[in-house]
Each structure stands twice: as C-alpha cells, then as structure tokens.
C-alpha cells in the first residue's frame, strides 16, 4: 500500500511527519504554517511570541514566550 503524497502548499515538499494535522495546518508543514501565519513581523531567525517557535533553539527570546508574558 502506498501512502498518498500530501504536498505542502507553501514549499511544495511532501508533508510526512504531521500528516494527521495536514488540514489543521492549512495543508502545510507545521513550520511553513508557523512562518506563514504566526511569525510576522519578527525576523525569521528570531524567536517570536508563538509558543514552540523553531528559532527559539538558536536565537532564544524567553521573554517573548507565552508562559513568560503573564
């Protein structure tokens, strides 16, 4: 049985890991969804205010994280 290829509408590459949430993430990889809808206006290489922002591992800004903004 061959799984259906689900292309990301943002980058065109197949979505493999988050196929269960393919529709939730608007037919994109989570990271593509994040940069398309959640990250602006922050520099793509800096952590934004969305929880779990990918650049948090390389350019951390803990003060921007939801749990630290209370």
C-alpha atoms as an extended CHARMM CRD file, in Angstrom:
* protein
*
        70  EXT
         1         1  UNK       CA              0.0000000000        0.0000000000        0.0000000000  PROA      1               0.0000000000
         2         2  UNK       CA              1.3480000000        3.4230000000       -0.9710000000  PROA      2               0.0000000000
         3         3  UNK       CA              0.5310000000        6.4190000000        1.2000000000  PROA      3               0.0000000000
         4         4  UNK       CA             -0.9430000000        9.4410000000       -0.5170000000  PROA      4               0.0000000000
         5         5  UNK       CA              1.6410000000       12.1810000000       -1.1470000000  PROA      5               0.0000000000
         6         6  UNK       CA              0.4860000000       15.3710000000        0.5320000000  PROA      6               0.0000000000
         7         7  UNK       CA              2.3610000000       18.3980000000       -0.7900000000  PROA      7               0.0000000000
         8         8  UNK       CA              2.8630000000       21.4960000000        1.3180000000  PROA      8               0.0000000000
         9         9  UNK       CA              1.1280000000       24.4350000000       -0.3600000000  PROA      9               0.0000000000
        10        10  UNK       CA              3.8590000000       26.7980000000        0.8320000000  PROA      10              0.0000000000
        11        11  UNK       CA              7.0950000000       24.9820000000       -0.0700000000  PROA      11              0.0000000000
        12        12  UNK       CA              5.8770000000       22.1710000000       -2.3340000000  PROA      12              0.0000000000
        13        13  UNK       CA              7.7190000000       19.3940000000       -0.4900000000  PROA      13              0.0000000000
        14        14  UNK       CA              5.7620000000       16.3930000000        0.8150000000  PROA      14              0.0000000000
        15        15  UNK       CA              4.3210000000       16.5790000000        4.3200000000  PROA      15              0.0000000000
        16        16  UNK       CA              5.4430000000       13.3650000000        6.0100000000  PROA      16              0.0000000000
        17        17  UNK       CA              5.5780000000       13.8810000000        9.7790000000  PROA      17              0.0000000000
        18        18  UNK       CA              2.3700000000       15.8180000000       10.5240000000  PROA      18              0.0000000000
        19        19  UNK       CA              0.0170000000       14.0810000000        8.0970000000  PROA      19              0.0000000000
        20        20  UNK       CA             -2.6420000000       13.7230000000       10.8130000000  PROA      20              0.0000000000
        21        21  UNK       CA             -2.7640000000       17.5300000000       11.1020000000  PROA      21              0.0000000000
        22        22  UNK       CA             -2.3640000000       18.2750000000        7.3970000000  PROA      22              0.0000000000
        23        23  UNK       CA             -5.7360000000       20.0350000000        7.1770000000  PROA      23              0.0000000000
        24        24  UNK       CA             -5.3340000000       21.7940000000       10.5470000000  PROA      24              0.0000000000
        25        25  UNK       CA             -2.0980000000       23.3710000000        9.3160000000  PROA      25              0.0000000000
        26        26  UNK       CA             -3.7810000000       24.5050000000        6.0690000000  PROA      26              0.0000000000
        27        27  UNK       CA             -2.0860000000       21.7310000000        4.0360000000  PROA      27              0.0000000000
        28        28  UNK       CA              1.3990000000       22.7880000000        5.1200000000  PROA      28              0.0000000000
        29        29  UNK       CA              4.2550000000       21.5970000000        7.2790000000  PROA      29              0.0000000000
        30        30  UNK       CA              3.9080000000       22.9960000000       10.7990000000  PROA      30              0.0000000000
        31        31  UNK       CA              6.9970000000       25.1710000000       10.2590000000  PROA      31              0.0000000000
        32        32  UNK       CA              5.6410000000       26.5280000000        6.9660000000  PROA      32              0.0000000000
        33        33  UNK       CA              2.3120000000       27.2500000000        8.6690000000  PROA      33              0.0000000000
        34        34  UNK       CA              4.1140000000       28.9750000000       11.5280000000  PROA      34              0.0000000000
        35        35  UNK       CA              6.0680000000       31.2720000000        9.2240000000  PROA      35              0.0000000000
        36        36  UNK       CA              3.0280000000       31.9620000000        7.0400000000  PROA      36              0.0000000000
        37        37  UNK       CA              0.5300000000       32.8330000000        9.7820000000  PROA      37              0.0000000000
        38        38  UNK       CA              2.1460000000       33.1840000000       13.2160000000  PROA      38              0.0000000000
        39        39  UNK       CA              5.6710000000       34.6060000000       12.9380000000  PROA      39              0.0000000000
        40        40  UNK       CA              5.3520000000       38.1060000000       11.4170000000  PROA      40              0.0000000000
        41        41  UNK       CA              6.6510000000       40.7510000000       11.9220000000  PROA      41              0.0000000000
        42        42  UNK       CA              9.6340000000       39.1620000000       13.6920000000  PROA      42              0.0000000000
        43        43  UNK       CA             12.8470000000       38.3410000000       11.7870000000  PROA      43              0.0000000000
        44        44  UNK       CA             12.6100000000       34.6940000000       10.6450000000  PROA      44              0.0000000000
        45        45  UNK       CA             15.8130000000       33.8780000000       12.5680000000  PROA      45              0.0000000000
        46        46  UNK       CA             14.4690000000       35.1800000000       15.9120000000  PROA      46              0.0000000000
        47        47  UNK       CA             12.0420000000       33.5220000000       18.2790000000  PROA      47              0.0000000000
        48        48  UNK       CA              8.6080000000       35.1270000000       18.0850000000  PROA      48              0.0000000000
        49        49  UNK       CA              5.7330000000       35.2030000000       20.5650000000  PROA      49              0.0000000000
        50        50  UNK       CA              4.1550000000       31.9530000000       19.3740000000  PROA      50              0.0000000000
        51        51  UNK       CA              4.8500000000       29.0390000000       21.6660000000  PROA      51              0.0000000000
        52        52  UNK       CA              7.2530000000       26.5000000000       20.1660000000  PROA      52              0.0000000000
        53        53  UNK       CA              8.7800000000       28.8780000000       17.6420000000  PROA      53              0.0000000000
        54        54  UNK       CA             11.5280000000       26.9470000000       15.7890000000  PROA      54              0.0000000000
        55        55  UNK       CA             14.2910000000       29.6170000000       16.0130000000  PROA      55              0.0000000000
        56        56  UNK       CA             13.9840000000       29.5510000000       19.8150000000  PROA      56              0.0000000000
        57        57  UNK       CA             16.7170000000       26.9190000000       19.7850000000  PROA      57              0.0000000000
        58        58  UNK       CA             19.2460000000       29.2350000000       18.0990000000  PROA      58              0.0000000000
        59        59  UNK       CA             18.0760000000       32.7880000000       18.9100000000  PROA      59              0.0000000000
        60        60  UNK       CA             16.1740000000       32.4300000000       22.1780000000  PROA      60              0.0000000000
        61        61  UNK       CA             13.9850000000       35.2280000000       23.5000000000  PROA      61              0.0000000000
        62        62  UNK       CA             12.3360000000       33.6480000000       26.5680000000  PROA      62              0.0000000000
        63        63  UNK       CA             10.6780000000       36.9600000000       27.4250000000  PROA      63              0.0000000000
        64        64  UNK       CA              8.5470000000       36.5920000000       24.2770000000  PROA      64              0.0000000000
        65        65  UNK       CA              7.2030000000       33.1450000000       25.1900000000  PROA      65              0.0000000000
        66        66  UNK       CA              3.5540000000       32.9820000000       26.2390000000  PROA      66              0.0000000000
        67        67  UNK       CA              4.3530000000       31.4630000000       29.6310000000  PROA      67              0.0000000000
        68        68  UNK       CA              6.7120000000       34.3600000000       30.4520000000  PROA      68              0.0000000000
        69        69  UNK       CA              4.4450000000       37.2170000000       29.3440000000  PROA      69              0.0000000000
        70        70  UNK       CA              1.9890000000       36.9840000000       32.2480000000  PROA      70              0.0000000000
